[in-house]
């Protein structure tokens, strides 16, 4: 483990905005500071990283973790193991950089309330909860996740997306629109639903829902989802089961 990394980070957090994060050491310029902060800490086992997180998950803003490649012959935690431990403490992996031919490093940071949650990580943290491995900080980070930020990385979610109960109720209230929509191929229905629910902002989701309802009422498909001159769905003309509401 490179000496002084943990100590340096603690000192940085305790200083004011105007003070040098490394005290009065005049030899440290901006490039030196950045280099020191990006020095990775290497963990031989997942247990070592977990012990580190127990001590520092709530007092550091980031930490670069180093990983030795298999052919290096050095003991090292693996990336999946590191992600599991990070999930347990409400942290997330991010930027990855190659250090040399024997190792690479990944930046880990505490999750923000606006952090994106992949479908894979959502499933994994639920498994970790069942194994009694998740700490209070990890549970808190998971419980405060935003619905619109959950599962957005998973391509398969395009085929399992559902309208919220409120949105489904609004759609069904316009009977002619709903009947037309129900008569469309499953591929179009699922793509249209994904188009609605994948919008980041609630206002945008509502606007798209209203467009879907209006077009369905007029007995036409959403223009942006159809190929010119064809009624089929562009790029996603695949038959899949549709679940328009939950």
mmCIF file of C-alpha atoms in Angstrom:
data_model
loop_
_atom_site.group_PDB
_atom_site.id
_atom_site.type_symbol
_atom_site.label_atom_id
_atom_site.label_comp_id
_atom_site.label_asym_id
_atom_site.label_seq_id
_atom_site.Cartn_x
_atom_site.Cartn_y
_atom_site.Cartn_z
ATOM 1 C CA UNK A 1 0.000 0.000 0.000
ATOM 2 C CA UNK A 2 1.514 3.379 -1.001
ATOM 3 C CA UNK A 3 2.412 5.230 2.227
ATOM 4 C CA UNK A 4 0.519 8.306 3.306
ATOM 5 C CA UNK A 5 -2.445 8.126 0.939
ATOM 6 C CA UNK A 6 -5.114 7.737 3.598
ATOM 7 C CA UNK A 7 -3.474 10.336 5.823
ATOM 8 C CA UNK A 8 -3.235 12.806 2.953
ATOM 9 C CA UNK A 9 -6.927 12.461 2.089
ATOM 10 C CA UNK A 10 -8.053 12.983 5.662
ATOM 11 C CA UNK A 11 -5.998 16.137 5.857
ATOM 12 C CA UNK A 12 -7.528 17.415 2.656
ATOM 13 C CA UNK A 13 -11.066 17.068 3.967
ATOM 14 C CA UNK A 14 -10.292 18.929 7.168
ATOM 15 C CA UNK A 15 -8.818 22.026 5.531
ATOM 16 C CA UNK A 16 -10.678 25.161 4.481
ATOM 17 C CA UNK A 17 -11.341 26.092 0.865
ATOM 18 C CA UNK A 18 -8.511 28.616 0.877
ATOM 19 C CA UNK A 19 -5.922 26.467 2.625
ATOM 20 C CA UNK A 20 -3.620 24.043 0.875
ATOM 21 C CA UNK A 21 -4.954 20.479 1.260
ATOM 22 C CA UNK A 22 -1.439 19.448 2.198
ATOM 23 C CA UNK A 23 -0.689 22.144 4.756
ATOM 24 C CA UNK A 24 2.212 24.519 4.118
ATOM 25 C CA UNK A 25 4.304 22.288 1.889
ATOM 26 C CA UNK A 26 5.311 24.840 -0.742
ATOM 27 C CA UNK A 27 6.801 22.196 -3.056
ATOM 28 C CA UNK A 28 3.333 20.852 -3.866
ATOM 29 C CA UNK A 29 1.936 22.472 -6.997
ATOM 30 C CA UNK A 30 -1.371 21.520 -8.604
ATOM 31 C CA UNK A 31 0.121 18.725 -10.658
ATOM 32 C CA UNK A 32 1.815 17.262 -7.584
ATOM 33 C CA UNK A 33 -1.434 17.388 -5.615
ATOM 34 C CA UNK A 34 -3.380 15.680 -8.406
ATOM 35 C CA UNK A 35 -0.715 13.009 -8.746
ATOM 36 C CA UNK A 36 -0.719 12.293 -5.011
ATOM 37 C CA UNK A 37 -4.504 12.090 -4.837
ATOM 38 C CA UNK A 38 -4.586 9.625 -7.716
ATOM 39 C CA UNK A 39 -2.022 7.266 -6.199
ATOM 40 C CA UNK A 40 -3.933 3.980 -5.846
ATOM 41 C CA UNK A 41 -4.223 1.832 -2.763
ATOM 42 C CA UNK A 42 -3.844 -1.888 -3.470
ATOM 43 C CA UNK A 43 -5.785 -4.513 -1.531
ATOM 44 C CA UNK A 44 -4.726 -8.150 -1.549
ATOM 45 C CA UNK A 45 -8.195 -9.424 -0.629
ATOM 46 C CA UNK A 46 -11.814 -8.303 -0.529
ATOM 47 C CA UNK A 47 -11.633 -8.479 3.265
ATOM 48 C CA UNK A 48 -8.834 -5.894 3.231
ATOM 49 C CA UNK A 49 -10.933 -3.494 1.165
ATOM 50 C CA UNK A 50 -13.929 -4.059 3.423
ATOM 51 C CA UNK A 51 -11.824 -3.217 6.478
ATOM 52 C CA UNK A 52 -10.671 -0.030 4.747
ATOM 53 C CA UNK A 53 -14.253 0.938 3.891
ATOM 54 C CA UNK A 54 -15.341 0.349 7.487
ATOM 55 C CA UNK A 55 -12.875 3.032 8.534
ATOM 56 C CA UNK A 56 -13.136 5.506 5.676
ATOM 57 C CA UNK A 57 -16.476 5.199 3.839
ATOM 58 C CA UNK A 58 -17.897 8.229 5.654
ATOM 59 C CA UNK A 59 -14.866 10.522 5.785
ATOM 60 C CA UNK A 60 -13.407 10.480 2.268
ATOM 61 C CA UNK A 61 -14.694 11.873 -1.001
ATOM 62 C CA UNK A 62 -12.875 9.405 -3.224
ATOM 63 C CA UNK A 63 -10.202 6.731 -3.363
ATOM 64 C CA UNK A 64 -8.348 5.211 -6.281
ATOM 65 C CA UNK A 65 -8.077 1.444 -5.877
ATOM 66 C CA UNK A 66 -5.335 -0.477 -7.664
ATOM 67 C CA UNK A 67 -5.794 -3.899 -9.245
ATOM 68 C CA UNK A 68 -2.965 -6.228 -10.231
ATOM 69 C CA UNK A 69 -3.525 -8.264 -13.359
ATOM 70 C CA UNK A 70 -3.458 -12.056 -13.105
ATOM 71 C CA UNK A 71 -0.201 -12.373 -15.017
ATOM 72 C CA UNK A 72 1.534 -10.033 -12.556
ATOM 73 C CA UNK A 73 1.774 -12.758 -9.949
ATOM 74 C CA UNK A 74 0.717 -10.309 -7.239
ATOM 75 C CA UNK A 75 -2.207 -10.991 -4.874
ATOM 76 C CA UNK A 76 -5.061 -8.612 -5.618
ATOM 77 C CA UNK A 77 -8.724 -7.996 -5.052
ATOM 78 C CA UNK A 78 -10.728 -8.371 -8.275
ATOM 79 C CA UNK A 79 -12.969 -5.703 -9.754
ATOM 80 C CA UNK A 80 -16.237 -7.632 -9.058
ATOM 81 C CA UNK A 81 -15.139 -8.158 -5.455
ATOM 82 C CA UNK A 82 -14.392 -4.452 -5.086
ATOM 83 C CA UNK A 83 -17.784 -3.483 -6.516
ATOM 84 C CA UNK A 84 -19.538 -5.804 -4.048
ATOM 85 C CA UNK A 85 -17.761 -4.237 -1.081
ATOM 86 C CA UNK A 86 -18.408 -0.733 -2.424
ATOM 87 C CA UNK A 87 -22.128 -1.487 -2.724
ATOM 88 C CA UNK A 88 -22.162 -2.617 0.899
ATOM 89 C CA UNK A 89 -20.971 0.816 2.026
ATOM 90 C CA UNK A 90 -22.793 3.083 -0.431
ATOM 91 C CA UNK A 91 -19.836 3.651 -2.748
ATOM 92 C CA UNK A 92 -19.607 3.353 -6.526
ATOM 93 C CA UNK A 93 -16.853 2.571 -9.005
ATOM 94 C CA UNK A 94 -16.117 5.053 -11.758
ATOM 95 C CA UNK A 95 -13.219 6.142 -13.934
ATOM 96 C CA UNK A 96 -10.650 3.499 -14.838
ATOM 97 C CA UNK A 97 -7.043 4.171 -15.833
ATOM 98 C CA UNK A 98 -4.193 1.891 -16.861
ATOM 99 C CA UNK A 99 -1.167 2.261 -14.594
ATOM 100 C CA UNK A 100 1.255 -0.066 -16.377
ATOM 101 C CA UNK A 101 1.339 -3.527 -17.931
ATOM 102 C CA UNK A 102 0.873 -5.143 -14.523
ATOM 103 C CA UNK A 103 -1.947 -3.119 -13.008
ATOM 104 C CA UNK A 104 -4.738 -0.600 -13.429
ATOM 105 C CA UNK A 105 -6.718 1.606 -11.077
ATOM 106 C CA UNK A 106 -10.366 2.574 -10.608
ATOM 107 C CA UNK A 107 -11.759 5.568 -8.758
ATOM 108 C CA UNK A 108 -14.324 4.784 -6.066
ATOM 109 C CA UNK A 109 -16.552 7.468 -4.552
ATOM 110 C CA UNK A 110 -19.573 7.650 -2.222
ATOM 111 C CA UNK A 111 -22.833 7.491 -4.144
ATOM 112 C CA UNK A 112 -24.883 10.661 -4.488
ATOM 113 C CA UNK A 113 -28.700 10.669 -4.252
ATOM 114 C CA UNK A 114 -28.715 11.363 -8.011
ATOM 115 C CA UNK A 115 -26.397 8.447 -8.753
ATOM 116 C CA UNK A 116 -27.418 6.095 -11.557
ATOM 117 C CA UNK A 117 -28.160 2.506 -10.523
ATOM 118 C CA UNK A 118 -27.668 -0.211 -13.125
ATOM 119 C CA UNK A 119 -30.063 -3.143 -13.136
ATOM 120 C CA UNK A 120 -27.076 -5.391 -12.407
ATOM 121 C CA UNK A 121 -26.152 -3.456 -9.263
ATOM 122 C CA UNK A 122 -29.765 -3.355 -8.094
ATOM 123 C CA UNK A 123 -29.960 -7.131 -8.305
ATOM 124 C CA UNK A 124 -26.559 -7.533 -6.716
ATOM 125 C CA UNK A 125 -27.209 -5.346 -3.684
ATOM 126 C CA UNK A 126 -30.417 -7.266 -3.036
ATOM 127 C CA UNK A 127 -28.349 -10.464 -3.018
ATOM 128 C CA UNK A 128 -25.832 -8.844 -0.664
ATOM 129 C CA UNK A 129 -28.658 -7.786 1.654
ATOM 130 C CA UNK A 130 -29.845 -11.392 1.772
ATOM 131 C CA UNK A 131 -26.305 -12.370 2.739
ATOM 132 C CA UNK A 132 -26.333 -9.789 5.572
ATOM 133 C CA UNK A 133 -23.294 -8.049 4.094
ATOM 134 C CA UNK A 134 -24.717 -4.580 3.462
ATOM 135 C CA UNK A 135 -23.890 -1.945 6.068
ATOM 136 C CA UNK A 136 -26.243 0.918 7.086
ATOM 137 C CA UNK A 137 -24.499 3.339 4.708
ATOM 138 C CA UNK A 138 -25.093 0.948 1.824
ATOM 139 C CA UNK A 139 -28.762 0.506 2.699
ATOM 140 C CA UNK A 140 -29.209 4.265 2.963
ATOM 141 C CA UNK A 141 -27.662 4.839 -0.460
ATOM 142 C CA UNK A 142 -29.896 2.176 -2.000
ATOM 143 C CA UNK A 143 -33.103 3.351 -0.331
ATOM 144 C CA UNK A 144 -32.669 6.968 -1.425
ATOM 145 C CA UNK A 145 -32.075 6.125 -5.099
ATOM 146 C CA UNK A 146 -34.294 7.948 -7.590
ATOM 147 C CA UNK A 147 -36.659 5.709 -9.609
ATOM 148 C CA UNK A 148 -35.790 7.518 -12.829
ATOM 149 C CA UNK A 149 -32.115 6.803 -12.177
ATOM 150 C CA UNK A 150 -32.575 3.079 -11.599
ATOM 151 C CA UNK A 151 -31.854 0.401 -14.178
ATOM 152 C CA UNK A 152 -31.142 2.904 -16.931
ATOM 153 C CA UNK A 153 -27.999 1.153 -18.139
ATOM 154 C CA UNK A 154 -29.601 -2.200 -18.835
ATOM 155 C CA UNK A 155 -30.519 -2.614 -22.515
ATOM 156 C CA UNK A 156 -32.869 -5.416 -21.570
ATOM 157 C CA UNK A 157 -34.933 -2.940 -19.554
ATOM 158 C CA UNK A 158 -36.186 -1.626 -22.867
ATOM 159 C CA UNK A 159 -38.130 -4.868 -23.091
ATOM 160 C CA UNK A 160 -39.324 -5.010 -19.499
ATOM 161 C CA UNK A 161 -40.231 -1.352 -18.949
ATOM 162 C CA UNK A 162 -43.692 -0.629 -17.577
ATOM 163 C CA UNK A 163 -45.802 2.464 -17.147
ATOM 164 C CA UNK A 164 -46.418 3.646 -13.623
ATOM 165 C CA UNK A 165 -49.890 2.967 -12.240
ATOM 166 C CA UNK A 166 -50.773 6.647 -12.598
ATOM 167 C CA UNK A 167 -49.580 6.769 -16.210
ATOM 168 C CA UNK A 168 -51.394 3.541 -17.098
ATOM 169 C CA UNK A 169 -54.581 4.903 -15.526
ATOM 170 C CA UNK A 170 -54.287 8.114 -17.546
ATOM 171 C CA UNK A 171 -53.732 6.138 -20.746
ATOM 172 C CA UNK A 172 -56.648 3.765 -20.116
ATOM 173 C CA UNK A 173 -58.964 6.671 -19.378
ATOM 174 C CA UNK A 174 -58.888 7.472 -23.101
ATOM 175 C CA UNK A 175 -60.511 4.259 -24.214
ATOM 176 C CA UNK A 176 -60.067 4.614 -27.971
ATOM 177 C CA UNK A 177 -56.369 5.382 -27.538
ATOM 178 C CA UNK A 178 -55.838 2.410 -25.263
ATOM 179 C CA UNK A 179 -57.696 0.015 -27.590
ATOM 180 C CA UNK A 180 -55.576 1.096 -30.568
ATOM 181 C CA UNK A 181 -52.398 0.711 -28.542
ATOM 182 C CA UNK A 182 -53.393 -2.784 -27.365
ATOM 183 C CA UNK A 183 -53.875 -3.856 -30.996
ATOM 184 C CA UNK A 184 -50.293 -2.940 -31.954
ATOM 185 C CA UNK A 185 -47.417 -5.455 -32.117
ATOM 186 C CA UNK A 186 -45.654 -6.131 -28.847
ATOM 187 C CA UNK A 187 -42.430 -4.687 -30.260
ATOM 188 C CA UNK A 188 -44.058 -1.297 -30.844
ATOM 189 C CA UNK A 189 -45.866 -1.247 -27.507
ATOM 190 C CA UNK A 190 -42.722 -2.015 -25.539
ATOM 191 C CA UNK A 191 -40.616 0.485 -27.462
ATOM 192 C CA UNK A 192 -43.250 3.184 -26.977
ATOM 193 C CA UNK A 193 -43.420 2.503 -23.240
ATOM 194 C CA UNK A 194 -39.631 2.641 -22.989
ATOM 195 C CA UNK A 195 -39.664 5.938 -24.902
ATOM 196 C CA UNK A 196 -41.996 7.351 -22.254
ATOM 197 C CA UNK A 197 -40.401 6.038 -19.071
ATOM 198 C CA UNK A 198 -36.764 6.515 -20.122
ATOM 199 C CA UNK A 199 -37.079 10.311 -20.114
ATOM 200 C CA UNK A 200 -34.971 11.787 -17.319
ATOM 201 C CA UNK A 201 -37.325 14.577 -16.271
ATOM 202 C CA UNK A 202 -40.877 13.972 -14.968
ATOM 203 C CA UNK A 203 -42.160 16.783 -17.191
ATOM 204 C CA UNK A 204 -40.643 15.127 -20.241
ATOM 205 C CA UNK A 205 -42.133 11.759 -19.305
ATOM 206 C CA UNK A 206 -45.555 13.354 -18.960
ATOM 207 C CA UNK A 207 -45.216 15.127 -22.300
ATOM 208 C CA UNK A 208 -44.233 11.897 -24.023
ATOM 209 C CA UNK A 209 -47.128 10.054 -22.405
ATOM 210 C CA UNK A 210 -49.532 12.689 -23.706
ATOM 211 C CA UNK A 211 -48.014 12.355 -27.184
ATOM 212 C CA UNK A 212 -48.435 8.577 -27.056
ATOM 213 C CA UNK A 213 -52.061 8.938 -25.980
ATOM 214 C CA UNK A 214 -52.833 11.569 -28.613
ATOM 215 C CA UNK A 215 -51.250 9.580 -31.429
ATOM 216 C CA UNK A 216 -52.967 6.388 -30.317
ATOM 217 C CA UNK A 217 -56.306 8.190 -30.184
ATOM 218 C CA UNK A 218 -55.679 9.350 -33.763
ATOM 219 C CA UNK A 219 -54.953 5.699 -34.636
ATOM 220 C CA UNK A 220 -51.336 6.291 -35.558
ATOM 221 C CA UNK A 221 -47.991 5.300 -34.141
ATOM 222 C CA UNK A 222 -45.531 7.781 -32.711
ATOM 223 C CA UNK A 223 -43.754 9.293 -35.696
ATOM 224 C CA UNK A 224 -40.267 9.239 -34.168
ATOM 225 C CA UNK A 225 -40.551 5.483 -33.564
ATOM 226 C CA UNK A 226 -41.558 4.535 -37.105
ATOM 227 C CA UNK A 227 -39.551 4.229 -40.281
ATOM 228 C CA UNK A 228 -40.530 6.605 -43.075
ATOM 229 C CA UNK A 229 -43.016 4.864 -45.323
ATOM 230 C CA UNK A 230 -43.451 1.930 -42.946
ATOM 231 C CA UNK A 231 -45.696 1.305 -39.997
ATOM 232 C CA UNK A 232 -43.213 -0.938 -38.228
ATOM 233 C CA UNK A 233 -40.987 0.238 -35.433
ATOM 234 C CA UNK A 234 -37.544 1.439 -36.461
ATOM 235 C CA UNK A 235 -34.501 -0.496 -35.246
ATOM 236 C CA UNK A 236 -36.456 -2.473 -32.661
ATOM 237 C CA UNK A 237 -38.842 -4.574 -34.741
ATOM 238 C CA UNK A 238 -38.599 -7.563 -32.421
ATOM 239 C CA UNK A 239 -41.486 -9.468 -30.940
ATOM 240 C CA UNK A 240 -41.304 -9.254 -27.163
ATOM 241 C CA UNK A 241 -43.876 -9.595 -24.401
ATOM 242 C CA UNK A 242 -45.320 -6.234 -23.444
ATOM 243 C CA UNK A 243 -46.167 -5.195 -19.888
ATOM 244 C CA UNK A 244 -47.698 -1.720 -20.207
ATOM 245 C CA UNK A 245 -48.417 -1.239 -16.513
ATOM 246 C CA UNK A 246 -47.423 -2.546 -13.109
#
